[in-house]
Short mmCIF file of C-alpha atoms in Angstrom, two decimals:
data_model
loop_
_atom_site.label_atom_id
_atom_site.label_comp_id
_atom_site.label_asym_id
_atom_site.label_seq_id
_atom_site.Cartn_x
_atom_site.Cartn_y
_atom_site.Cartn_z
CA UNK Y 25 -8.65 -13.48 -70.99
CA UNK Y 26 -12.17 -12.37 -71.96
CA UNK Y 27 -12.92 -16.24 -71.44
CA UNK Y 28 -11.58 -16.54 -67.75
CA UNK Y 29 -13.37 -12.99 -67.06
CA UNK Y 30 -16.71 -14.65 -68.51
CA UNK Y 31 -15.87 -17.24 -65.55
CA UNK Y 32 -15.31 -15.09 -63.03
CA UNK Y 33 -18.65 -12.91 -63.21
CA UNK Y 34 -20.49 -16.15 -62.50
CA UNK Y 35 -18.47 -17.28 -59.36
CA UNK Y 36 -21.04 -18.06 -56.48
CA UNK Y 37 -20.68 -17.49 -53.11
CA UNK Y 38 -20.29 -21.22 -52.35
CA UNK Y 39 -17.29 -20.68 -54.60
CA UNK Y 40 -15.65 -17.57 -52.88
CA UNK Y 41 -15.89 -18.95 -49.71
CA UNK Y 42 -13.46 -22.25 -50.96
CA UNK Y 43 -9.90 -21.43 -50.67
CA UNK Y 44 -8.68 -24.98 -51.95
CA UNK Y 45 -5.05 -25.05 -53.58
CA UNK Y 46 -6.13 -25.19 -57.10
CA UNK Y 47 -8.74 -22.90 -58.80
CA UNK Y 48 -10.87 -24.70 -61.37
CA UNK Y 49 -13.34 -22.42 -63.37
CA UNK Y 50 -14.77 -24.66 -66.08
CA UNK Y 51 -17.15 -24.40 -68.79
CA UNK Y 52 -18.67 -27.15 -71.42
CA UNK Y 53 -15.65 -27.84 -73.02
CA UNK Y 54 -12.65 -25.90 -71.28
CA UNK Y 55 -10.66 -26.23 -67.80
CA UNK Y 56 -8.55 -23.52 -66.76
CA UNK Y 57 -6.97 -24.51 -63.47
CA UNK Y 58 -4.45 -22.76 -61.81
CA UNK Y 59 -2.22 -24.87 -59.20
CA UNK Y 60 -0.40 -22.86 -55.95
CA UNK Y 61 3.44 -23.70 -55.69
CA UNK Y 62 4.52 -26.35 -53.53
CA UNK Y 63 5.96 -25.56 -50.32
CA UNK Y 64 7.28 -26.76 -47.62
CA UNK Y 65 3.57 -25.70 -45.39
CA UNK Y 66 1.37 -28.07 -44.17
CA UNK Y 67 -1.10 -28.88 -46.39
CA UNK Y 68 -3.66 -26.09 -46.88
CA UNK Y 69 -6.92 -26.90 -45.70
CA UNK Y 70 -9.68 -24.83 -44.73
CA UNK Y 71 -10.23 -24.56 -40.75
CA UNK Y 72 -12.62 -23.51 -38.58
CA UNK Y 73 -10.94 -24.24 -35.82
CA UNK Y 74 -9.06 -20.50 -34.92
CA UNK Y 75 -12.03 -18.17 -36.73
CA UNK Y 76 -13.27 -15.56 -34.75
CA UNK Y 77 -17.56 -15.47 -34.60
CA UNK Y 78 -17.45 -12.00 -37.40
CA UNK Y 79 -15.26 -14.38 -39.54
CA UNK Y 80 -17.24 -17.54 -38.79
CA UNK Y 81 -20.46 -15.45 -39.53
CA UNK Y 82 -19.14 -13.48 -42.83
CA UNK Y 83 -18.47 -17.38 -43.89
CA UNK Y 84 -21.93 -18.53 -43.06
CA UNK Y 85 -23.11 -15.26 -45.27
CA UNK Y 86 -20.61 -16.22 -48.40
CA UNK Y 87 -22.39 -19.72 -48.19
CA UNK Y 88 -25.96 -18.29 -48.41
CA UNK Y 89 -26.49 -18.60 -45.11
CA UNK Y 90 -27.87 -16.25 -42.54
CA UNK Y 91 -25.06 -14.61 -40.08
CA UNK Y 92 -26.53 -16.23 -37.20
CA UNK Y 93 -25.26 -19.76 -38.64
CA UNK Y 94 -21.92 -18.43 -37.86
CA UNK Y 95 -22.67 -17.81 -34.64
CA UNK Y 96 -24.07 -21.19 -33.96
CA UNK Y 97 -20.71 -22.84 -35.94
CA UNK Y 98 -19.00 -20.64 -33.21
CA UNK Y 99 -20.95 -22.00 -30.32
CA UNK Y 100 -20.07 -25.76 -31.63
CA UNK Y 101 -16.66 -25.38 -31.70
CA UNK Y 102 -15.62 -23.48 -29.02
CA UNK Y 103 -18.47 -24.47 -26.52
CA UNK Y 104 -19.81 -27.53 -27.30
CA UNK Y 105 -16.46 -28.80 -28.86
CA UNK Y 106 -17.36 -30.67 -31.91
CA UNK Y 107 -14.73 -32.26 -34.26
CA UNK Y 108 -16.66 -32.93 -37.20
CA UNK Y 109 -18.90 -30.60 -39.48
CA UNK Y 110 -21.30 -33.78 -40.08
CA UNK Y 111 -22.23 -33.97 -36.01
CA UNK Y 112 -23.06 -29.81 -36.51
CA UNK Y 113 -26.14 -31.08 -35.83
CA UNK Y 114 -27.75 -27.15 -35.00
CA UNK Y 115 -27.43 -26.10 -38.28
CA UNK Y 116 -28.57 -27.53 -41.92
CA UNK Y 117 -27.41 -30.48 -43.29
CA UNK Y 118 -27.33 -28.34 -46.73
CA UNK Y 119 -24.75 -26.26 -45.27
CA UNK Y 120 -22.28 -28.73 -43.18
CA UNK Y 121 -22.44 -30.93 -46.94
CA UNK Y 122 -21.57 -27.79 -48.76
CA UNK Y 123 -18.66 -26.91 -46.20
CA UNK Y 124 -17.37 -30.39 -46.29
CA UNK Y 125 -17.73 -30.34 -50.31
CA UNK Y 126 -15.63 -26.51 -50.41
CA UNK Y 127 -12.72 -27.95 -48.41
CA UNK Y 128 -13.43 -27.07 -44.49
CA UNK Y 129 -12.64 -28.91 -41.62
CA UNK Y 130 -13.22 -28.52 -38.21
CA UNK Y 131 -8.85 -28.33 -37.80
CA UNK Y 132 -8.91 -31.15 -34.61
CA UNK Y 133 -6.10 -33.64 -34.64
CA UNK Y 134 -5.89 -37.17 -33.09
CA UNK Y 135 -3.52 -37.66 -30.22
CA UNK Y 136 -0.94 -40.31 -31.38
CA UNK Y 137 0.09 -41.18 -27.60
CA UNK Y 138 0.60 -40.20 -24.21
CA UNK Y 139 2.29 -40.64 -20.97
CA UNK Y 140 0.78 -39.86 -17.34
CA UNK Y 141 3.33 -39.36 -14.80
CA UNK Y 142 2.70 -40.63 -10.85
CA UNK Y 143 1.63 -36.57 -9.77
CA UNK Y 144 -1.22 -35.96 -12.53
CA UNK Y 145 1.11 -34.41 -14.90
CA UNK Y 146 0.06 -35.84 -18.73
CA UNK Y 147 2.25 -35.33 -21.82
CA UNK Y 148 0.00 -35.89 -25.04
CA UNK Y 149 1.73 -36.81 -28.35
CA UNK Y 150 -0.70 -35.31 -31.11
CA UNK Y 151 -0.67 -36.10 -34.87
CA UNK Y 152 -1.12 -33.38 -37.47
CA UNK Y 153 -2.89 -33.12 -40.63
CA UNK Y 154 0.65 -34.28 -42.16
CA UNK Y 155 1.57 -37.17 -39.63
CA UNK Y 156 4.04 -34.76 -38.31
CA UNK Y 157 4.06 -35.00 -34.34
CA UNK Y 158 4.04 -32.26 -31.63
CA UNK Y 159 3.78 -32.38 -27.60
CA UNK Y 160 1.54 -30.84 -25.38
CA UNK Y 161 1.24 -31.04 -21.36
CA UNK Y 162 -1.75 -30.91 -19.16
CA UNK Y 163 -0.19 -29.90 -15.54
CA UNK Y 164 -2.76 -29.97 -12.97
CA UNK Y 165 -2.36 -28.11 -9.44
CA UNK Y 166 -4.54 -28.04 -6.63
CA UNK Y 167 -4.82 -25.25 -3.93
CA UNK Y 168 -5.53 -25.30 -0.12
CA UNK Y 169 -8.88 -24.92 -0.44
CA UNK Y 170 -9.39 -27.96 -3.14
CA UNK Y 171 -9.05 -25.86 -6.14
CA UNK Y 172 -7.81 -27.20 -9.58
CA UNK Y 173 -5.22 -24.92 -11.28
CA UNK Y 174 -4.85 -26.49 -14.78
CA UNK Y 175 -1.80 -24.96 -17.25
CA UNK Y 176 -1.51 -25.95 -20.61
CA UNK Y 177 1.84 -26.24 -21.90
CA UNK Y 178 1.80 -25.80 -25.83
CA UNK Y 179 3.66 -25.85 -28.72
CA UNK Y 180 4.69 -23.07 -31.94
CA UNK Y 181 6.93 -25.45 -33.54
CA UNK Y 182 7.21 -29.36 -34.95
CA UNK Y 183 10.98 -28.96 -33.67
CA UNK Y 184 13.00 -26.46 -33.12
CA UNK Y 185 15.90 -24.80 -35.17
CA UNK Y 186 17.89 -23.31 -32.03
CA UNK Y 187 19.10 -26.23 -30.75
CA UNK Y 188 19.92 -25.12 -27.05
CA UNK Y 189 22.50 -27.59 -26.01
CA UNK Y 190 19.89 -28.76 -22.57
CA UNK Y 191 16.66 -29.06 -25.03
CA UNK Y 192 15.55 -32.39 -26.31
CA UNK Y 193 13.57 -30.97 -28.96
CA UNK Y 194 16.23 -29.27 -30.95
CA UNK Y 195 18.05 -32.63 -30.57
CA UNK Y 196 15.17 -33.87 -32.81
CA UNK Y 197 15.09 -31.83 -35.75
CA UNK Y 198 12.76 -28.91 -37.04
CA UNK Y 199 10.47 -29.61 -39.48
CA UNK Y 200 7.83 -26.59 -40.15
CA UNK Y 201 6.05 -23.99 -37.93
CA UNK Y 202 2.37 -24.49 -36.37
CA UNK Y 203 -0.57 -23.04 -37.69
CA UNK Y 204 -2.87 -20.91 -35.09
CA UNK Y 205 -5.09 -23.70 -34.96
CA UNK Y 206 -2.85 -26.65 -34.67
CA UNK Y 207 -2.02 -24.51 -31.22
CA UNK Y 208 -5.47 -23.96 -29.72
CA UNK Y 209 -6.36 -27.31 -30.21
CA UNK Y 210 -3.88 -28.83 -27.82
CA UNK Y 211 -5.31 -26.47 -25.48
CA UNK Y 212 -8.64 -28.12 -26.38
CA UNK Y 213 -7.26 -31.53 -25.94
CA UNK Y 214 -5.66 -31.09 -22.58
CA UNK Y 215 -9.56 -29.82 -21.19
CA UNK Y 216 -10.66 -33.57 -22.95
CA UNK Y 217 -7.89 -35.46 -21.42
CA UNK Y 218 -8.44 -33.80 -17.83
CA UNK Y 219 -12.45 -33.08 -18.32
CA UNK Y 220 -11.68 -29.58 -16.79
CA UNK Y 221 -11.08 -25.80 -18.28
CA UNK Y 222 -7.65 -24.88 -18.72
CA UNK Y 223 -6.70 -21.95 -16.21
CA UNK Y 224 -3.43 -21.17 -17.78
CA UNK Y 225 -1.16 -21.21 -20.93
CA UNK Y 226 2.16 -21.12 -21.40
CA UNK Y 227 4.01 -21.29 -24.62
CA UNK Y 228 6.78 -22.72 -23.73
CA UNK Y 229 6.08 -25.99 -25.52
CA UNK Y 230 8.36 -27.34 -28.15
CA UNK Y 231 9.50 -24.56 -30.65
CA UNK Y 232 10.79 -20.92 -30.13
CA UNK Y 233 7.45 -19.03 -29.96
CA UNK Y 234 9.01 -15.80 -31.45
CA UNK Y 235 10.01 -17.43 -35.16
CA UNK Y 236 6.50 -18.27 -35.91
CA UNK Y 237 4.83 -14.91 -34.10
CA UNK Y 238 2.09 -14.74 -36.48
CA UNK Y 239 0.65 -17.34 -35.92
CA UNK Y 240 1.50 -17.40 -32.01
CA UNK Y 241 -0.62 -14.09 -31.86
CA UNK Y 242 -3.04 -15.56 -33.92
CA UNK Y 243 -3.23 -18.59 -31.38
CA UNK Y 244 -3.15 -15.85 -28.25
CA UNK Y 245 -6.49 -14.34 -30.02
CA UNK Y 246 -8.31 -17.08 -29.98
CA UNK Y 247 -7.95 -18.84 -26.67
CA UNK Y 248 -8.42 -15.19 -25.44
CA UNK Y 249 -11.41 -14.23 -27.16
CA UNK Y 250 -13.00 -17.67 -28.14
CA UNK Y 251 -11.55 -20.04 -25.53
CA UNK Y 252 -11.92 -17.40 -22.96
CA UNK Y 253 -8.64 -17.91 -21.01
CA UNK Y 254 -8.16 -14.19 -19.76
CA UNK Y 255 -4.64 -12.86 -21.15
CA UNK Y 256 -3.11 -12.27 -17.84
CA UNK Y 257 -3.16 -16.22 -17.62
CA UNK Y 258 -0.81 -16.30 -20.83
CA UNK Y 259 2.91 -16.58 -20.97
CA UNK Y 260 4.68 -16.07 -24.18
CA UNK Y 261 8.39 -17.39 -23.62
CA UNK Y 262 11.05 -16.77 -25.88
CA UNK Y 263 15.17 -17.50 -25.88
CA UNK Y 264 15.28 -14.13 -27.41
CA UNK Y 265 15.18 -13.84 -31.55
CA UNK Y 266 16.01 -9.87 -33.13
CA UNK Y 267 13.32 -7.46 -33.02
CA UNK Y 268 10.53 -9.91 -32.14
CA UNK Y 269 10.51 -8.36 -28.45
CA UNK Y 270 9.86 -4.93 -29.83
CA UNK Y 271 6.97 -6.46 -32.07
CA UNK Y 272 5.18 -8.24 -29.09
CA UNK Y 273 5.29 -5.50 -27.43
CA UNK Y 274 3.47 -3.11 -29.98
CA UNK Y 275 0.48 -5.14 -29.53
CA UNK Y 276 0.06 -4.28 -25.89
CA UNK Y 277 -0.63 -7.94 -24.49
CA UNK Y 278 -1.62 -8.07 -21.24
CA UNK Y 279 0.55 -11.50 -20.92
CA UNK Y 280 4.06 -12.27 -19.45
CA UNK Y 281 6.96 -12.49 -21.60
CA UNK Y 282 9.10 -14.77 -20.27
CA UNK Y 283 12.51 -14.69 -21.49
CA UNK Y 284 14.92 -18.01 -21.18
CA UNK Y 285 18.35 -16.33 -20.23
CA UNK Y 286 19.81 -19.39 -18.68
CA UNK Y 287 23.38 -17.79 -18.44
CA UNK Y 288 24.62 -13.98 -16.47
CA UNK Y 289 26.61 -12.95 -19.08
CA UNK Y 290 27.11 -13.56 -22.51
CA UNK Y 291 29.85 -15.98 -23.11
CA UNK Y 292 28.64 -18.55 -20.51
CA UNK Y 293 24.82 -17.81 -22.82
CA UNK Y 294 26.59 -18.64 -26.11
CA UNK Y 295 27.98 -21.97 -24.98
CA UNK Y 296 24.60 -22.96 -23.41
CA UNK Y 297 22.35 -21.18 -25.95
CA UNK Y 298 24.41 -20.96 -29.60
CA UNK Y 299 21.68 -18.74 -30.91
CA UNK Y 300 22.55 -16.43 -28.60
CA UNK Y 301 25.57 -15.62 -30.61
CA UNK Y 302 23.08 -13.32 -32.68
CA UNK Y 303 21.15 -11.60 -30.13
CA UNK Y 304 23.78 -9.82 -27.53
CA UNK Y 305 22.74 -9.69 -23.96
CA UNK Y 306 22.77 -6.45 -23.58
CA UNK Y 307 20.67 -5.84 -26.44
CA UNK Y 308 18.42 -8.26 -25.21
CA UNK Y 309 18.17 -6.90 -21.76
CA UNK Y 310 17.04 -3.53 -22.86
CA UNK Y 311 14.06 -4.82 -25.51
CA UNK Y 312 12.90 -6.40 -21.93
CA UNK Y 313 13.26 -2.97 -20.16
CA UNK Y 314 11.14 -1.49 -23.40
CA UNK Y 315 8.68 -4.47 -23.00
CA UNK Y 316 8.09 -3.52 -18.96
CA UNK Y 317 7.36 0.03 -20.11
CA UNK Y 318 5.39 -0.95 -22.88
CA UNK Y 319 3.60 -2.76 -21.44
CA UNK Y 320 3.63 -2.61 -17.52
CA UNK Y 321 4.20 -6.27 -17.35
CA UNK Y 322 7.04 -7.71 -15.47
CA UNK Y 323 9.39 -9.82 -17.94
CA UNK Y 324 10.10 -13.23 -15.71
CA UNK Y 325 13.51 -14.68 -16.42
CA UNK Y 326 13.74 -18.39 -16.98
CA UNK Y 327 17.39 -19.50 -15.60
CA UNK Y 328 17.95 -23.77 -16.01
CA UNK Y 329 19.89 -24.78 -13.44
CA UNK Y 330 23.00 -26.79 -14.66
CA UNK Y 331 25.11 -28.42 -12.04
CA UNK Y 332 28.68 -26.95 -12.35
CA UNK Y 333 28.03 -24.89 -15.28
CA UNK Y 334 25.66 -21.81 -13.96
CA UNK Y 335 24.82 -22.57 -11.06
CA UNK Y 336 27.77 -21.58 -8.78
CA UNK Y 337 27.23 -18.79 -5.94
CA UNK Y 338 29.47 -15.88 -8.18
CA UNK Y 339 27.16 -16.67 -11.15
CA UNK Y 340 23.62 -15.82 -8.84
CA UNK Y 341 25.79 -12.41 -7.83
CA UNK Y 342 26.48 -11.92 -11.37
CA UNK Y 343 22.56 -12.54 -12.28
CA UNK Y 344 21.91 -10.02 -9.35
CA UNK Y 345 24.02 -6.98 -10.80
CA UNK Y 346 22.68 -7.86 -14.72
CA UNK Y 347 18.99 -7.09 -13.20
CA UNK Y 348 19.32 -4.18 -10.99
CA UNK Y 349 21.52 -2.58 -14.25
CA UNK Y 350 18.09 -2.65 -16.35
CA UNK Y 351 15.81 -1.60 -13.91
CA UNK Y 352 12.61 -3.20 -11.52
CA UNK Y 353 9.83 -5.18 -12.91
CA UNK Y 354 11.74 -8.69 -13.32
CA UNK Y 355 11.19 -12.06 -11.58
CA UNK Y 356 13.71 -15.02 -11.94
CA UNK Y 357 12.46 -18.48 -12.41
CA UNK Y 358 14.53 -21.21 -11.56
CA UNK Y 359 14.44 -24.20 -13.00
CA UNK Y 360 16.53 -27.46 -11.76
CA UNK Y 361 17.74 -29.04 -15.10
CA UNK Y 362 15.26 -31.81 -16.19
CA UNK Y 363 17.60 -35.06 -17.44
CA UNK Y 364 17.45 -35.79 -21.19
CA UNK Y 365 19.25 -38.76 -22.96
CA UNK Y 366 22.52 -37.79 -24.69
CA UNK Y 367 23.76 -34.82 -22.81
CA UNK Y 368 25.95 -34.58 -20.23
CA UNK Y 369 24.23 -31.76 -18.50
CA UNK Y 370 23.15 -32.97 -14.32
CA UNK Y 371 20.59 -31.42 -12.12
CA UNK Y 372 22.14 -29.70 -8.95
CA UNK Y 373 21.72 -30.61 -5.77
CA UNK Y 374 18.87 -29.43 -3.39
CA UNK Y 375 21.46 -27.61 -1.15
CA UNK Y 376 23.15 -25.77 -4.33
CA UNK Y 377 19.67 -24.86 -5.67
CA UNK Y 378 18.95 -23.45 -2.27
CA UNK Y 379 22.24 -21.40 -2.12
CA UNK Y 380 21.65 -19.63 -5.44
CA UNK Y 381 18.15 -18.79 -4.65
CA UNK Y 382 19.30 -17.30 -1.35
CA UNK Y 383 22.12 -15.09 -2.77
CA UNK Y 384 19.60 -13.33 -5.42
CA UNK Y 385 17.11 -12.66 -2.61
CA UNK Y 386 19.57 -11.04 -0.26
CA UNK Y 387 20.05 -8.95 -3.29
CA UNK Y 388 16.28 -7.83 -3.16
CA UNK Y 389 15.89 -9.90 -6.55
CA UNK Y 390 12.11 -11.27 -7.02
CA UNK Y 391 12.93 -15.33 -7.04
CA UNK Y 392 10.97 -18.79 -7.18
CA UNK Y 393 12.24 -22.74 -7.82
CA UNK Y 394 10.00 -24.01 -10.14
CA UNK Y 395 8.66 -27.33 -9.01
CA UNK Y 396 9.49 -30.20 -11.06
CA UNK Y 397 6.34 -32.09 -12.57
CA UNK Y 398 6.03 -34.89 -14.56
CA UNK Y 399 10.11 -36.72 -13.96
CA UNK Y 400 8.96 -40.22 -15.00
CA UNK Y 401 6.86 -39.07 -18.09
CA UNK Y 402 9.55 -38.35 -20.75
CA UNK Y 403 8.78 -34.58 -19.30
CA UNK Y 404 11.53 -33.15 -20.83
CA UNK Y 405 10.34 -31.13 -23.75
CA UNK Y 406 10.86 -33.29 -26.86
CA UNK Y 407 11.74 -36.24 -25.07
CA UNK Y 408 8.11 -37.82 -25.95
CA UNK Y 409 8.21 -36.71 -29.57
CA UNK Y 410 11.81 -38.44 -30.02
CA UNK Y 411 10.64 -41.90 -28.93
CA UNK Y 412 8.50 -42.01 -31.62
CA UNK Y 413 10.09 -40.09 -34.51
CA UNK Y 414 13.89 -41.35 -33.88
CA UNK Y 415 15.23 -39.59 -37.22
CA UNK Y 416 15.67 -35.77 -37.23
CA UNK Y 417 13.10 -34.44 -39.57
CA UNK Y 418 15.15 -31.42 -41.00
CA UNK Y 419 18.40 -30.27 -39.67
CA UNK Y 420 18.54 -26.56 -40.69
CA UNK Y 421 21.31 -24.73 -41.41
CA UNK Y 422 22.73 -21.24 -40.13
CA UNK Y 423 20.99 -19.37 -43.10
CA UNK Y 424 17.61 -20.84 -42.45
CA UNK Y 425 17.73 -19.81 -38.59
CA UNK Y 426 19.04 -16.28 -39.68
CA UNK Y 427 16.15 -15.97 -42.38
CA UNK Y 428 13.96 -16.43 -39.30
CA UNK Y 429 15.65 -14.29 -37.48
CA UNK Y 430 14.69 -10.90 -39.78
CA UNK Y 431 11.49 -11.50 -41.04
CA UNK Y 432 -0.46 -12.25 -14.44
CA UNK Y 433 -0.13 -15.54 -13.33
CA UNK Y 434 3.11 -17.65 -12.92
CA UNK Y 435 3.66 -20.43 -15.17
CA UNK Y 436 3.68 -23.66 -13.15
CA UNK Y 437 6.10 -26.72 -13.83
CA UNK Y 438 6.32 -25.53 -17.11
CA UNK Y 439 9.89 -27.53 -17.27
CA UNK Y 440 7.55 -30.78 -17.18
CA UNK Y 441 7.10 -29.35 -20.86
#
């Protein structure tokens, strides 16, 4: 003990800054290491990519450095956009050797593939640190007046462990959740791939946002603060987990929750959505009435349109009554099913789409039809990802998913996602 102490009074700052996965403190003759358990994480790395400038600056100070260094690493990554400490050319080639030496990375991926569909929408297929791969969706817009609207669509999850019986990504598996960074940088590489600024983001990527929150929020941060996409231009979409409504709201977002009910009551939502099974609809209905209160945003509700399953006229009446019951301050999105391989599930037909849109706005309900974007690019969500990784990476079972479970602007053609 006095030995490892001995060690520890002469740890520089180089040293304290490196949070590799084993500890080595050696002396002339004696190792002491001390290895972190394995897990089934990523592996840990240290990334720039997601610090804030303090953080980015209290790191430049651990290394020696002056605090403004962190400013200027703050300025290459999130203005300039540079993926590699060596081409930091601003700052000393001491430093970016001594970073690269203590473990960090810049935290930007390579995109394994991608897929541009005939109206501008582009899927990108991006590779990991651990050849896992996740989707993300660049779906451009343009205005009247010539104006380029650019959402991101991003993902929380390699996977999903849901499974909605319409979603091609719970078809292929779950493996692990997303670090913060692993989502801003699909942000970042859908402003490459269209050489514009992202307007708008929209989790609703592949993954259920809510089971990996932390780093979500961590993710939200960022592109807010660093990225600079205001908050209002956020959606955070969720199929509803247990007390992860009431946590979202605490922190007072200024973004829309959007919540994917896809069914008006609750045994037509437990066929559709079997995780529903744990989250009743009427407890789920009033956490969205706590949210609009909380935080004077409107919840929008994401409904996919299923021909001959949820789409007839009594189920829009049905929808209707379910909203007025919990109050104003909602907005339906509907979404015409997008066709996936190995369901049975069909898109309706323009006419019935029409019809249920009409019967929830005689009802005074706030409606819109999502536009479809992206139909010949494997748009579905997960489709892309399945091409290339055929075998399901992890199938989890019930306890996993219930482990989970405890622990201004309107998205557009988010179902090209």
């Amino acid at each position: 003990m006095a030995l490892l102490q001995q060690f520890m009074c002469s740890v520089t700052p180089l040293a304290r800054a490196a949070r590799s996965r084993a500890i080595i403190l050696s002396c002339s003759r004696t190792v002491v290491t001390v290895t972190k358990p394995k897990t089934t994480s990523p592996p840990d790395s240290n990334v720039l990519l997601g610090m804030s400038e303090e953080q980015l600056q209290q790191l430049a100070i651990d290394f020696g450095q002056q605090s403004y260094r962190g400013k200027q690493l703050h300025h290459l990554l999130y203005k300039r956009r540079v993926k590699d400490i060596q081409e930091f050319s601003q700052v000393p080639l001491s430093f970016r050797t001594e970073l690269q030496e203590a473990g960090w990375a810049v935290g930007r991926s390579s995109v394994h593939s991608s897929v541009t569909a005939a109206d501008g929408t582009i899927k990108l297929l991006i590779k990991l640190e651990d050849n896992r791969l996740v989707e993300t969706v660049g779906i451009p817009v343009t205005d009247d007046k010539g104006s380029v609207r650019l959402t991101a669509c991003v993902s929380s999850q390699v996977g999903c462990p849901l499974r909605c019986s319409f979603c091609a990504t719970g078809k292929g598996g779950f493996s692990r959740n997303l670090k913060g960074h692993e989502i801003v940088e699909q942000v970042l590489a859908i402003e490459e791939v269209f050489n514009n600024r992202v307007t708008n983001v929209v989790f609703m990527g592949m993954g259920e946002p809510m089971l990996n929150l932390k780093e979500v929020l961590a993710a939200h941060r960022c592109l807010n603060k660093d990225v600079q996409i205001g908050q209002r231009m956020m959606t955070i979409s969720t199929v509803g987990v247990p007390n992860t409504i009431k946590k979202l709201a605490s922190h007072k977002l200024q973004s829309t929750l959007a919540l994917s009910l896809h069914a008006p009551n609750q045994k037509l939502r437990e066929k559709i959505v079997p995780s529903a099974k744990a989250y009743p609809l009427e407890a789920i209905m009033k956490d969205c009435r706590d949210y609009f209160h909380e935080t004077s945003r409107r919840v929008s509700f994401e409904y996919t349109l299923l021909a001959g399953v949820n789409d007839d006229v009594e189920h829009a009446k049905e929808l209707a009554e379910l909203l007025h019951q919990w109050g104003p301050g909602y907005h339906v999105n509907l979404i015409p099913f997008n066709p996936i391989d190995g369901t049975e599930y069909k898109r309706p037909y323009r006419k019935a789409i029409s019809i249920f849109q009409s019967m929830l706005e005689s009802r005074k309900i706030t409606v819109s039809v999502r536009q479809t974007r992206g139909l010949d690019a494997s748009a579905a969500c997960g489709q892309l990802r399945n091409e290339f990784q055929k075998v399901p990476l992890v199938e989890p079972s019930n306890d996993v998913v219930e482990a989970e479970l405890e622990p201004e602007a309107e998205p557009e053609a988010v179902d090209a996602c």
